[in-house]
Amino acid sequence: MAIFPPEKRIWWKEPLHGFELVWIGICLVWAIVMFGTMIVWHVIGEQNLSNTAYRIDPDVFAARTEAMVTQYTVREEGDTGIPVVHPPAGSDVYLQASLWQWYPILELEKDKEYRLHLSSIDWQHGFSLQPTNINVQVHPGYEMVITLKPNKAGEFGIVCNEFCGIGHHNMLGRIYVVE
Amino acid sequence: MADATLFRTCPDTGLPVHLPAQRLIKANAVAGVLALALGGLQGLMVALTRWPDLQLLPAEAFYTMLTGHGLNVLLFWIIFFEVAILYFASAILLKSRLAAPNLAWVGFVLMAVGALTTNYAVFQGDSSVMFTSYVPMRASPLFYLGIILFAVGALIGCFIFFATLVIAKDEKTYEGSIPLVTFGALTAAIIAVFTIASGAIILIPTLLWSLDLIPEIDPLLYKVIWWAMGHSSQQINVSAHVAVWYCIAAMVLGAKPLSEKVSRMAFLMYILFLQIASAHHLLVEPGISSNWKIFNTSYALYLAVVGSMIHGLSVPGAVEAAQRRRGFTRGAFEWLRKAPWGNPAFAGMFTSLVYFGFLGGISGVVMGAEQLNLIMHNTLYVPGHFHATVVAGTTLAFMAITYLVVPLIWRREIMFPTLAKWQPYIFGLGAAGISLFMMGAGTLGVSRRHWDINFTDAALSFSYPDTAFLMMALNGLSGLLAAIGGVMFVVIVVSSILFGKKRGDDAAETNPVIGVGGGQAVASYGSEGTLKLPGTMILVGVFFIAFFLYYWVNWKYLSEVWPLS
Ligand code: HEM
Ligand SMILES: [Cu+2]
């Protein structure tokens, strides 16, 4: 038996053990590395989401999309009646999400940059470009402008990956990338 | 002062048990298990529908079922159980009476009525909006009303907990600092208040909007505030299940934390650094700047992650130290090999720890990096991640502690002990399977909340890679395994409660559920003395290497997608 009973200690006055201290140090350094990586990627990385977005009236957005379609439609997709639009490289391109369609079909040129304007005219939708795997949220009333450079030719699907009601799984669009 | 006739003395732990608290713990735990039974079944239906060769349910039923699944398991099961934990960690562990039991019953009834109301709305079929209910998609007013009632009930539970802490301090039922498990529960309760406040700020206007009393709710604003609730509520779960890990380690092995200071600091970090961690749910939204995203995901998310990584050392460390004290000192891992793997409470606790850290923790941080989120947002990677955290982690931990709660609080022996021995492994394996395979499918781009990845009725066509279909089949099989584990759990618990052999006063000797010194360890303050823990060092080393490698692999994946800015 000790002569004095053990004192009831208060937790924040306890000593720190070296072993735990080392681990905490490693964790903190790792947290800083991960923090720094995001910033560094903004400088050296090629995949950074755009910070350009505007509030927009859905009717205005629909009108701009329609204007692009009228100007640059090159054909219709099979018997679906959906226009395929081939805007000039470097131009402003509109993609409109609605229940349950991505409109129109875009035809882009490989390794050329485009300013892609994304918005919805009704509910939220999810722009999921496959198989390259780029996923961006699409809101009604907000227009996001992404500068995009397709680096592979081929046929790409745009899946809607934000649940948008009963026709959600039929909401499938397309982007052609040509040489 | 407390009325002595309202207490019994627990023959297993020696703790005085306040009977009104005991009744409330039972009621909340049972309600939780019922929600889990319903929600788990819905999860199975969902998983079997997403198995492309089976596609069990038609589209409309699928979306309804998925909405119900998210609500019943994520909200109702987890939060009912957490209220039971709050009452246990305050009244029982502090040897106190519970504050205002009648009010606590009001809270319980509100929660029950709320859960039933929302389920009713969902089963009507006009509220298939998913548990996130993003505007402008609209559910019936009852849907929002039910959730609000449930939240008010849960808030009452939190205040009962705080009031009980005050009473215990006033009546000097304990000396010095509160026990660590209670401290963890306190963390959870504080975060819960913040969570519920955010929920009220967004759901009350949404209810009014669904009644046409408010013309419009901005969809982006909705998400920012909704996730202040949605993310913080996950931090409640983490705090609660970490407290449960410490609790089980203490009760079964007499384990004490390596250092009370470190473990408590780690809990505090959850409170300090979570507020705007909701940012990592908003990484690919328009109109939110990169600066905001980076600042809020890193300072808030990473420091909370550091908290979890600290627990990731101190929980296995506490187990190792306790085992070494008990004489398992050979090599680096005798303590682990000779751990009580046949005890479902311990087995569930330790597997929950491993799955949560390796699967849930790592994937969550990776997904929360601003740019990496581009290749994961709203793919199945997201549900893959949170089935590791909240199913293989939280749910498994809560199941594990139930194996202690039934004998101690209900005073019944666990029926079907052999089945119980296997249950954590089967459920854990199933849960880990759905996590991994959904993450796999998500990496291949497969969308979450999607009825038909063949796009049979779409005007255009697109095919995911074949591997994705394999992943979805394996996900279905794992879902089946998890469901079997879930059914085993419900059957064992319900039959033990109803028909289990009454646990006599001598059971503490003949069939102990509490390890030597367990009752003392869980209800008092104190750190472990010696700290020679080679096994734990190896474990955290392996964890760190896995984390490190997987993190950079994902930047590699990102660097291959179309350049964008
Ligand atoms: C038998 C066990 C379970 C199985 C088989 C299962 C399976 C699934 C599947 C396949 C999805 C659908 C993913 C999608 O299509 O987007 C899902 C969603 C979900 N699960 Fe589970 N799950 C189980 C248990 C749980 C538990 C215990 C929890 C929570 C504690 C949980 C929480 C969720 C949530 C929050 C969602 C998201 C719902 C949404 O997207 O709105 N699950 N689950
Ligand atoms: Cu959609």
XYZ file of N, CA and C in Angstrom, chain A residues 7-21 23-24 26-43 45-55 77-80 82 101-102 105 108 111 113-114 118 122-177, chain B residues 59-60 63 128-130 132 134-138 175-177 183 218-221 223 258-265 268-269 283-291 293-295 297-299 302-303 305-306 309-310 312-314 365 368-371 373-379 442-452 455-462 464-465 524-529 531 533 536-537 540-541 543-544 547-548 551-552 555 558-565:
690
model
N -3.386 10.308 -6.489
C -4.210 11.503 -6.657
C -5.148 11.310 -7.847
N -6.341 11.857 -7.710
C -7.292 11.803 -8.819
C -6.858 12.842 -9.834
N -6.274 12.407 -10.905
C -5.720 13.384 -11.824
C -6.749 13.877 -12.821
N -6.480 15.033 -13.341
C -7.331 15.641 -14.355
C -6.694 15.330 -15.702
N -7.529 15.005 -16.683
C -6.971 14.393 -17.878
C -6.005 15.264 -18.655
N -6.267 16.573 -18.707
C -5.379 17.358 -19.568
C -4.029 17.634 -18.911
N -3.873 17.185 -17.640
C -2.569 17.378 -16.996
C -1.702 16.131 -17.095
N -2.216 15.073 -17.723
C -1.427 13.841 -17.853
C -0.219 14.089 -18.759
N 0.847 13.290 -18.568
C 1.985 13.425 -19.488
C 1.664 12.783 -20.839
N 2.388 13.188 -21.863
C 2.268 12.564 -23.188
C 3.369 11.518 -23.337
N 3.044 10.353 -23.912
C 4.076 9.335 -24.120
C 4.766 9.568 -25.455
N 6.055 9.279 -25.506
C 6.819 9.496 -26.730
C 6.250 8.757 -27.921
N 5.870 7.503 -27.698
C 5.355 6.652 -28.748
C 4.101 7.274 -29.400
N 3.211 7.779 -28.567
C 2.004 8.391 -29.118
C 2.322 9.720 -29.788
N 3.252 10.417 -29.201
C 3.632 11.713 -29.756
C 4.167 11.560 -31.180
N 3.442 9.229 -33.340
C 2.314 8.929 -34.233
C 1.505 10.186 -34.536
N 1.257 10.977 -33.518
C 0.505 12.221 -33.743
C 1.278 13.109 -34.706
N 3.379 12.119 -37.056
C 3.251 11.560 -38.410
C 1.895 11.942 -39.011
N 0.864 11.807 -38.223
C -0.482 12.116 -38.730
C -0.575 13.584 -39.146
N -0.030 14.464 -38.326
C -0.128 15.883 -38.653
C 0.650 16.211 -39.923
N 1.836 15.631 -40.036
C 2.618 15.882 -41.246
C 1.854 15.383 -42.470
N 1.277 14.221 -42.351
C 0.507 13.643 -43.458
C -0.677 14.539 -43.820
N -1.331 15.074 -42.813
C -2.458 15.975 -43.078
C -1.975 17.200 -43.859
N -0.803 17.689 -43.485
C -0.281 18.872 -44.189
C 0.102 18.512 -45.628
N 0.678 17.318 -45.800
C 1.017 16.881 -47.163
C -0.253 16.812 -48.018
N -1.306 16.241 -47.466
C -2.538 16.111 -48.257
C -3.132 17.483 -48.566
N -3.039 18.376 -47.609
C -3.502 19.750 -47.823
C -2.703 20.398 -48.955
N -1.378 20.252 -48.865
C -0.510 20.850 -49.876
C -0.741 20.258 -51.256
N -1.047 18.976 -51.316
C -1.228 18.331 -52.613
C -2.345 18.987 -53.415
N -3.433 19.321 -52.740
C -4.552 19.950 -53.456
C -4.124 21.286 -54.052
N -3.332 22.016 -53.281
C -2.894 23.331 -53.775
C -1.905 23.154 -54.926
N -0.955 22.256 -54.723
C 0.044 22.025 -55.760
C -0.635 21.580 -57.050
N -1.666 20.743 -56.930
C -2.338 20.264 -58.128
C -2.993 21.400 -58.916
N -3.394 22.429 -58.205
C -3.946 23.591 -58.913
C -2.880 24.233 -59.800
N -1.616 24.066 -59.402
C -0.535 24.668 -60.176
C -0.040 23.715 -61.265
N -1.276 20.386 -61.870
C -2.187 19.362 -62.371
C -3.026 19.873 -63.522
N -3.499 18.958 -64.334
C -4.315 19.371 -65.478
C -5.798 19.184 -65.222
N -6.144 18.562 -64.103
C -7.546 18.298 -63.831
C -7.979 19.075 -62.602
N -8.477 20.253 -62.805
C -9.001 21.061 -61.709
C -10.368 21.571 -62.117
N -11.316 21.453 -61.200
C -12.653 21.887 -61.554
C -12.682 23.411 -61.629
N -13.419 23.888 -62.613
C -13.529 25.323 -62.833
C -14.164 26.029 -61.639
N -13.731 27.263 -61.418
C -14.372 28.102 -60.413
C -15.320 29.108 -61.040
N -15.551 28.951 -62.347
C -16.421 29.906 -63.022
C -17.856 29.402 -62.994
N -18.718 30.176 -62.390
C -20.130 29.810 -62.376
C -20.951 31.071 -62.275
N -22.129 31.032 -62.862
C -23.011 32.191 -62.834
C -24.395 31.753 -62.418
N -25.141 32.670 -61.863
C -26.567 32.430 -61.713
C -27.206 32.668 -63.074
N -29.068 12.128 -84.730
C -28.559 10.840 -84.268
C -29.567 9.752 -84.630
N -29.240 8.914 -85.595
C -30.103 7.796 -85.991
C -31.527 8.258 -86.180
N -32.483 7.514 -85.600
C -33.884 7.925 -85.714
C -34.383 8.536 -84.403
N -33.458 8.989 -83.562
C -33.882 9.536 -82.268
C -34.359 10.976 -82.386
N -32.491 13.445 -82.084
C -31.627 14.319 -81.271
C -30.544 14.915 -82.163
N -33.045 14.090 -70.095
C -32.277 14.175 -71.318
C -31.073 15.099 -71.164
N -29.966 14.747 -71.818
C -28.845 15.667 -72.009
C -28.961 16.178 -73.427
N -26.503 16.314 -78.476
C -25.299 15.496 -78.565
C -24.186 16.384 -79.113
N -16.978 16.902 -80.611
C -15.830 17.758 -80.315
C -14.598 17.201 -81.002
N -8.074 16.980 -78.563
C -6.987 17.902 -78.197
C -7.294 19.377 -78.471
N -9.586 22.761 -77.114
C -10.262 23.204 -75.888
C -11.645 23.768 -76.188
N -12.564 23.524 -75.281
C -13.915 24.071 -75.405
C -14.320 24.646 -74.061
N -22.624 24.225 -68.411
C -23.481 23.162 -67.902
C -24.555 23.760 -67.004
N -34.503 22.156 -64.846
C -35.538 21.788 -63.884
C -34.934 21.367 -62.541
N -34.609 20.059 -62.385
C -34.095 19.605 -61.105
C -32.577 19.496 -61.171
N -31.994 18.972 -60.077
C -30.558 18.708 -60.112
C -30.286 17.446 -60.912
N -29.176 17.451 -61.626
C -28.721 16.267 -62.343
C -27.231 16.103 -62.114
N -26.721 14.945 -62.528
C -25.292 14.693 -62.355
C -24.635 14.409 -63.691
N -23.659 15.224 -64.040
C -22.926 15.026 -65.295
C -21.832 14.009 -65.022
N -21.974 12.799 -65.595
C -20.976 11.756 -65.359
C -20.486 11.266 -66.708
N -19.323 11.760 -67.105
C -18.803 11.470 -68.435
C -18.018 10.158 -68.375
N -18.458 9.194 -69.142
C -17.868 7.849 -69.091
C -17.399 7.435 -70.471
N -16.368 6.605 -70.604
C -15.611 5.985 -69.516
C -14.468 6.843 -68.966
N -14.302 8.087 -69.371
C -13.175 8.804 -68.781
C -13.350 9.052 -67.291
N -14.616 9.137 -66.864
C -14.935 9.261 -65.435
C -14.682 10.646 -64.860
N -15.479 11.597 -65.352
C -15.503 12.943 -64.772
C -16.927 13.172 -64.270
N -17.045 13.612 -63.030
C -18.372 13.713 -62.419
C -18.586 15.088 -61.813
N -19.598 15.789 -62.304
C -19.850 17.159 -61.866
C -21.340 17.329 -61.591
N -21.638 18.052 -60.538
C -23.033 18.278 -60.164
C -23.634 19.400 -61.007
N -24.881 19.225 -61.437
C -25.536 20.233 -62.269
C -26.784 20.749 -61.554
N -26.824 22.048 -61.355
C -27.947 22.653 -60.628
C -28.810 23.490 -61.551
N -30.103 23.561 -61.267
C -30.921 24.555 -61.958
C -30.569 25.935 -61.423
N -30.548 26.938 -62.278
C -30.285 28.299 -61.808
C -28.813 28.633 -61.699
N -27.935 27.656 -61.846
C -26.493 27.911 -61.823
C -25.883 27.356 -63.097
N -25.006 28.140 -63.676
C -24.347 27.709 -64.894
C -22.865 27.583 -64.591
N -22.323 26.379 -64.752
C -20.889 26.205 -64.535
C -20.210 26.185 -65.886
N -19.076 26.872 -65.984
C -18.344 26.910 -67.253
C -17.014 26.194 -67.060
N -16.851 25.101 -67.772
C -15.657 24.280 -67.615
C -14.866 24.317 -68.913
N -13.587 24.574 -68.796
C -12.732 24.475 -69.980
C -12.237 23.039 -70.080
N -12.544 22.435 -71.223
C -12.400 20.986 -71.317
C -11.586 20.652 -72.552
N -10.703 19.655 -72.443
C -9.908 19.281 -73.604
C -9.939 17.762 -73.762
N -10.770 17.253 -74.659
C -10.846 15.792 -74.837
C -9.485 15.275 -75.294
N -8.983 14.236 -74.627
C -7.663 13.739 -75.014
C -7.715 12.366 -75.668
N -8.943 11.872 -75.933
C -9.067 10.593 -76.631
C -10.220 10.712 -77.610
N -10.073 10.104 -78.763
C -11.196 10.091 -79.699
C -12.117 8.928 -79.342
N -13.370 9.047 -79.738
C -14.296 7.945 -79.498
C -15.664 8.442 -79.092
N -16.467 7.495 -78.576
C -17.847 7.776 -78.223
C -17.941 7.760 -76.704
N -18.414 8.832 -76.121
C -18.482 8.910 -74.659
C -19.929 9.039 -74.216
N -20.255 8.374 -73.131
C -21.613 8.453 -72.597
C -21.673 9.501 -71.501
N -22.819 10.214 -71.414
C -23.042 11.082 -70.259
C -24.171 10.460 -69.454
N -23.801 9.837 -68.360
C -24.784 9.221 -67.486
C -25.271 10.300 -66.534
N -26.552 10.266 -66.140
C -26.983 11.162 -65.064
C -26.733 10.438 -63.756
N -25.911 10.996 -62.898
C -25.653 10.305 -61.633
C -26.163 11.049 -60.407
N -27.088 11.985 -60.624
C -27.841 12.503 -59.473
C -29.279 12.064 -59.656
N -29.819 11.364 -58.667
C -31.172 10.841 -58.808
C -32.147 11.973 -59.134
N -32.925 11.783 -60.203
C -33.810 12.864 -60.647
C -35.185 12.324 -61.017
N -35.659 11.353 -60.247
C -37.014 10.872 -60.500
C -37.031 9.613 -61.331
N -38.214 9.219 -61.695
C -38.449 7.873 -62.203
C -37.740 7.588 -63.528
N -37.448 8.628 -64.313
C -36.765 8.385 -65.580
C -35.259 8.531 -65.501
N -34.747 8.690 -64.282
C -33.336 8.950 -64.037
C -32.393 8.011 -64.806
N -32.724 6.718 -64.793
C -31.809 5.742 -65.408
C -31.889 5.765 -66.932
N -32.831 6.522 -67.484
C -32.884 6.637 -68.946
C -32.212 7.910 -69.449
N -31.706 8.672 -68.522
C -31.127 9.967 -68.890
C -29.672 9.751 -69.298
N -29.500 9.582 -70.593
C -28.179 9.236 -71.097
C -27.877 10.131 -72.283
N -26.741 10.795 -72.247
C -26.353 11.653 -73.362
C -25.098 11.119 -74.026
N -24.573 11.904 -74.952
C -23.395 11.408 -75.665
C -22.511 12.560 -76.123
N -21.220 12.299 -76.110
C -20.261 13.217 -76.728
C -19.411 12.392 -77.686
N -19.314 12.844 -78.926
C -18.375 12.239 -79.863
C -17.092 13.052 -79.843
N -15.978 12.350 -79.825
C -14.706 13.066 -79.989
C -14.071 12.542 -81.267
N -38.448 -0.329 -61.399
C -37.751 0.929 -61.138
C -38.378 1.730 -59.997
N -39.689 1.907 -60.075
C -40.318 2.781 -59.093
C -40.142 2.232 -57.682
N -36.560 2.817 -56.300
C -36.235 4.136 -55.746
C -36.943 4.356 -54.406
N -40.322 9.381 -52.942
C -39.081 8.677 -53.274
C -38.018 9.695 -53.666
N -37.558 10.443 -52.675
C -36.627 11.529 -52.956
C -35.252 11.245 -52.384
N -35.030 10.027 -51.888
C -33.794 9.652 -51.202
C -33.727 10.405 -49.871
N -31.596 12.278 -48.780
C -31.040 13.624 -48.887
C -32.078 14.651 -49.332
N -32.907 16.342 -51.932
C -32.450 17.573 -52.569
C -33.596 18.294 -53.253
N -33.756 19.582 -52.944
C -34.738 20.383 -53.675
C -34.161 20.647 -55.070
N -34.970 20.938 -56.063
C -36.426 21.110 -56.029
C -37.235 19.815 -56.181
N -36.646 18.683 -55.954
C -37.463 17.468 -55.936
C -38.302 17.520 -54.656
N -39.541 17.105 -54.742
C -40.426 17.382 -53.626
C -41.048 16.107 -53.071
N -15.705 10.659 -8.882
C -14.667 11.614 -8.501
C -13.787 11.908 -9.701
N -13.196 13.079 -9.734
C -12.246 13.409 -10.802
C -12.944 13.582 -12.137
N -12.264 13.154 -13.220
C -12.836 13.304 -14.560
C -13.871 12.208 -14.822
N -17.024 10.429 -21.828
C -16.449 11.574 -22.532
C -16.720 11.465 -24.033
N -33.287 27.677 -52.596
C -32.144 27.586 -53.494
C -31.487 26.212 -53.344
N -31.288 25.500 -54.472
C -30.782 24.128 -54.363
C -29.362 24.047 -53.811
N -28.561 25.073 -54.064
C -27.181 25.045 -53.573
C -27.142 25.355 -52.078
N -27.909 26.345 -51.697
C -28.007 26.693 -50.282
C -28.520 25.489 -49.490
N -28.143 22.407 -50.116
C -27.106 21.387 -49.938
C -26.067 21.788 -48.906
N -4.359 4.072 -23.412
C -2.927 4.257 -23.188
C -2.704 5.542 -22.430
N -3.382 6.580 -22.890
C -3.267 7.852 -22.208
C -4.613 8.540 -22.295
N -5.179 8.835 -21.161
C -6.468 9.525 -21.134
C -6.364 10.847 -21.882
N -5.211 11.477 -21.775
C -5.057 12.793 -22.394
C -5.169 12.688 -23.908
N -4.451 11.725 -24.471
C -4.431 11.610 -25.921
C -5.813 11.216 -26.446
N -6.421 10.240 -25.825
C -7.722 9.794 -26.320
C -8.757 10.910 -26.228
N -8.724 11.643 -25.163
C -9.712 12.722 -25.014
C -9.439 13.869 -25.972
N -8.152 14.130 -26.188
C -7.826 15.163 -27.169
C -8.381 14.772 -28.538
N -11.914 15.516 -28.685
C -12.142 16.964 -28.801
C -11.945 17.445 -30.231
N -10.988 16.826 -30.917
C -10.732 17.243 -32.295
C -11.967 17.035 -33.157
N -17.784 19.220 -53.344
C -16.544 19.522 -54.067
C -16.747 19.724 -55.557
N -17.830 19.237 -56.119
C -18.025 19.448 -57.558
C -19.296 20.243 -57.839
N -19.697 21.090 -56.885
C -20.861 21.939 -57.111
C -20.425 23.223 -57.815
N -21.304 23.794 -58.598
C -20.985 25.090 -59.191
C -21.098 26.182 -58.140
N -20.319 27.246 -58.310
C -20.527 28.419 -57.478
C -19.926 28.344 -56.096
N -19.055 27.373 -55.853
C -18.336 27.332 -54.579
C -16.863 27.332 -54.944
N -16.087 28.212 -54.339
C -14.721 28.395 -54.825
C -13.779 27.314 -54.314
N -12.698 27.116 -55.068
C -11.686 26.143 -54.663
C -11.093 26.487 -53.314
N -10.901 27.770 -53.054
C -10.317 28.161 -51.770
C -11.174 27.671 -50.614
N -13.309 25.278 -50.678
C -13.317 23.813 -50.632
C -12.046 23.286 -49.979
N -10.906 23.836 -50.399
C -9.644 23.318 -49.868
C -9.526 23.630 -48.383
N -9.852 24.856 -48.030
C -9.739 25.239 -46.620
C -10.623 24.350 -45.747
N -12.150 21.436 -46.442
C -11.922 19.994 -46.374
C -10.652 19.700 -45.606
N -9.660 20.583 -45.697
C -8.406 20.201 -45.069
C -8.388 20.526 -43.591
N -8.598 21.790 -43.234
C -8.507 22.073 -41.788
C -9.567 21.281 -41.045
N -9.281 17.056 -42.277
C -8.053 16.340 -41.944
C -7.774 16.324 -40.461
N -8.106 17.399 -39.756
C -7.820 17.365 -38.327
C -8.776 16.421 -37.609
N -9.744 13.762 -39.096
C -9.140 12.490 -39.485
C -7.958 12.164 -38.576
N -7.165 13.194 -38.253
C -6.059 12.958 -37.324
C -6.615 12.413 -36.005
N -7.202 8.858 -36.505
C -5.960 8.087 -36.599
C -5.345 7.899 -35.213
N -5.556 8.869 -34.343
C -5.056 8.714 -32.970
C -5.818 7.583 -32.269
N -7.098 5.214 -33.758
C -6.659 4.004 -34.461
C -5.396 3.427 -33.866
N -4.645 4.237 -33.168
C -3.494 3.714 -32.426
C -3.915 3.336 -31.015
N -4.701 4.187 -30.371
C -4.880 3.957 -28.939
C -5.895 2.855 -28.650
N -10.984 9.775 -46.927
C -10.036 10.869 -47.085
C -9.700 11.073 -48.562
N -12.309 12.850 -50.290
C -12.465 14.218 -49.803
C -11.392 15.174 -50.304
N -10.466 14.712 -51.148
C -9.510 15.638 -51.748
C -10.214 16.360 -52.885
N -10.046 17.684 -52.967
C -10.854 18.474 -53.885
C -10.892 17.881 -55.290
N -9.726 17.623 -55.878
C -9.712 17.185 -57.276
C -10.085 15.708 -57.426
N -12.225 14.096 -55.965
C -13.668 13.938 -55.934
C -14.285 13.932 -57.333
N -13.604 14.578 -58.279
C -14.075 14.597 -59.673
C -14.256 13.204 -60.255
N -13.406 12.261 -59.839
C -13.525 10.922 -60.421
C -14.360 9.996 -59.534
N -14.996 10.549 -58.511
C -15.761 9.693 -57.596
C -17.157 10.194 -57.266
N -17.368 11.493 -57.387
C -18.621 12.058 -56.920
C -19.838 11.324 -57.501
N -20.733 10.940 -56.608
C -21.989 10.282 -57.016
C -21.812 8.988 -57.794
N -20.621 8.448 -57.813
C -20.506 7.082 -58.310
C -20.763 6.147 -57.131
N -17.591 1.831 -58.503
C -17.519 3.286 -58.579
C -16.247 3.745 -59.279
N -15.156 3.066 -59.005
C -13.908 3.400 -59.681
C -14.061 3.241 -61.185
N -14.935 2.300 -61.600
C -15.191 2.117 -63.030
C -16.291 3.057 -63.521
N -16.734 3.949 -62.663
C -17.669 4.981 -63.091
C -19.137 4.683 -62.869
N -19.481 3.526 -62.310
C -20.899 3.187 -62.186
C -21.590 4.155 -61.232
N -22.745 4.641 -61.648
C -23.487 5.644 -60.897
C -24.162 5.035 -59.676
N -24.283 5.823 -58.619
C -25.090 5.393 -57.483
C -26.557 5.674 -57.786
N -27.460 5.152 -56.975
C -28.899 5.431 -57.079
C -29.390 5.257 -58.522
N -29.052 4.155 -59.126
C -29.353 3.974 -60.541
C -29.959 2.596 -60.746
N -31.117 2.561 -61.413
C -31.840 1.302 -61.497
C -31.304 0.376 -62.583
N -30.779 0.940 -63.665
C -30.487 0.089 -64.816
C -29.189 0.504 -65.496
N -29.042 0.569 -69.347
C -29.733 1.653 -70.074
C -30.686 1.116 -71.140
N -31.423 0.070 -70.779
C -32.273 -0.609 -71.745
C -33.288 0.318 -72.404
N -33.913 1.192 -71.630
C -34.984 2.025 -72.186
C -34.523 3.422 -72.580
N -33.220 3.657 -72.531
C -32.742 4.994 -72.892
C -32.706 5.145 -74.408
N -32.807 6.405 -74.867
C -32.806 6.661 -76.307
C -31.437 6.333 -76.915
N -30.376 6.568 -76.145
C -29.030 6.284 -76.627
C -28.509 5.046 -75.893
N -27.291 4.664 -76.217
C -26.755 3.487 -75.535
C -25.367 3.789 -75.001
N -25.028 3.063 -73.974
C -23.678 3.146 -73.414
C -23.435 1.882 -72.599
N -21.025 0.151 -69.626
C -19.931 0.128 -68.658
C -19.080 -1.099 -68.957
N -17.815 -1.108 -68.498
C -16.979 -2.290 -68.730
C -17.560 -3.551 -68.051
N -14.387 4.105 -14.646
C -13.514 5.002 -13.913
C -12.466 5.597 -14.835
N -11.743 6.517 -14.265
C -10.735 7.249 -15.004
C -9.395 6.572 -14.784
N -8.533 6.514 -15.789
C -7.201 5.983 -15.552
C -6.550 5.508 -16.828
N -5.236 5.746 -16.945
C -4.511 5.349 -18.144
C -3.745 4.068 -17.879
N -3.373 3.432 -18.969
C -2.537 2.240 -18.899
C -1.140 2.652 -18.440
N -0.473 1.758 -17.684
C 0.842 2.123 -17.186
C 1.947 1.905 -18.203
N 3.945 0.783 -21.668
C 3.649 1.047 -23.073
C 4.629 0.360 -24.000
N 4.473 -1.780 -26.996
C 3.388 -2.246 -27.854
C 3.862 -2.515 -29.277
N 0.956 -3.208 -31.958
C 0.189 -2.037 -32.387
C 1.017 -1.167 -33.327
N 2.321 -1.071 -33.030
C 3.162 -0.272 -33.927
C 3.158 -0.858 -35.329
N -0.314 -0.075 -37.022
C -0.492 1.289 -37.538
C 0.481 1.568 -38.682
N 1.643 0.902 -38.653
C 2.589 1.058 -39.763
C 1.988 0.540 -41.060
N -1.122 0.156 -41.721
C -2.226 1.046 -42.074
C -1.706 2.277 -42.806
N -0.650 2.851 -42.275
C -0.164 4.087 -42.882
C 0.351 3.843 -44.301
N -2.576 3.468 -46.663
C -3.173 4.782 -46.849
C -2.341 5.586 -47.870
N -1.054 5.630 -47.619
C -0.121 6.382 -48.440
C -0.188 5.943 -49.899
N -3.618 6.553 -51.661
C -3.824 7.979 -51.908
C -3.171 8.383 -53.230
N -1.914 7.996 -53.423
C -1.210 8.431 -54.636
C -1.711 7.708 -55.874
N -4.389 9.778 -57.398
C -3.930 10.955 -58.168
C -3.468 10.514 -59.553
N -6.517 10.148 -61.590
C -7.031 11.471 -61.941
C -6.244 12.063 -63.107
N -4.915 11.858 -63.080
C -4.080 12.504 -64.101
C -4.380 11.962 -65.493
N -5.136 10.854 -65.571
C -5.415 10.273 -66.878
C -6.730 10.742 -67.497
N -7.582 11.393 -66.752
C -8.854 11.806 -67.348
C -8.661 13.087 -68.159
N -9.683 13.443 -68.930
C -9.603 14.636 -69.777
C -9.144 15.843 -68.971
N -8.184 16.588 -69.495
C -7.796 17.826 -68.817
C -8.992 18.783 -68.739
N -9.138 19.407 -67.601
C -10.206 20.401 -67.490
C -9.805 21.452 -66.479
N -10.366 22.634 -66.645
C -10.059 23.685 -65.674
C -11.194 24.693 -65.668
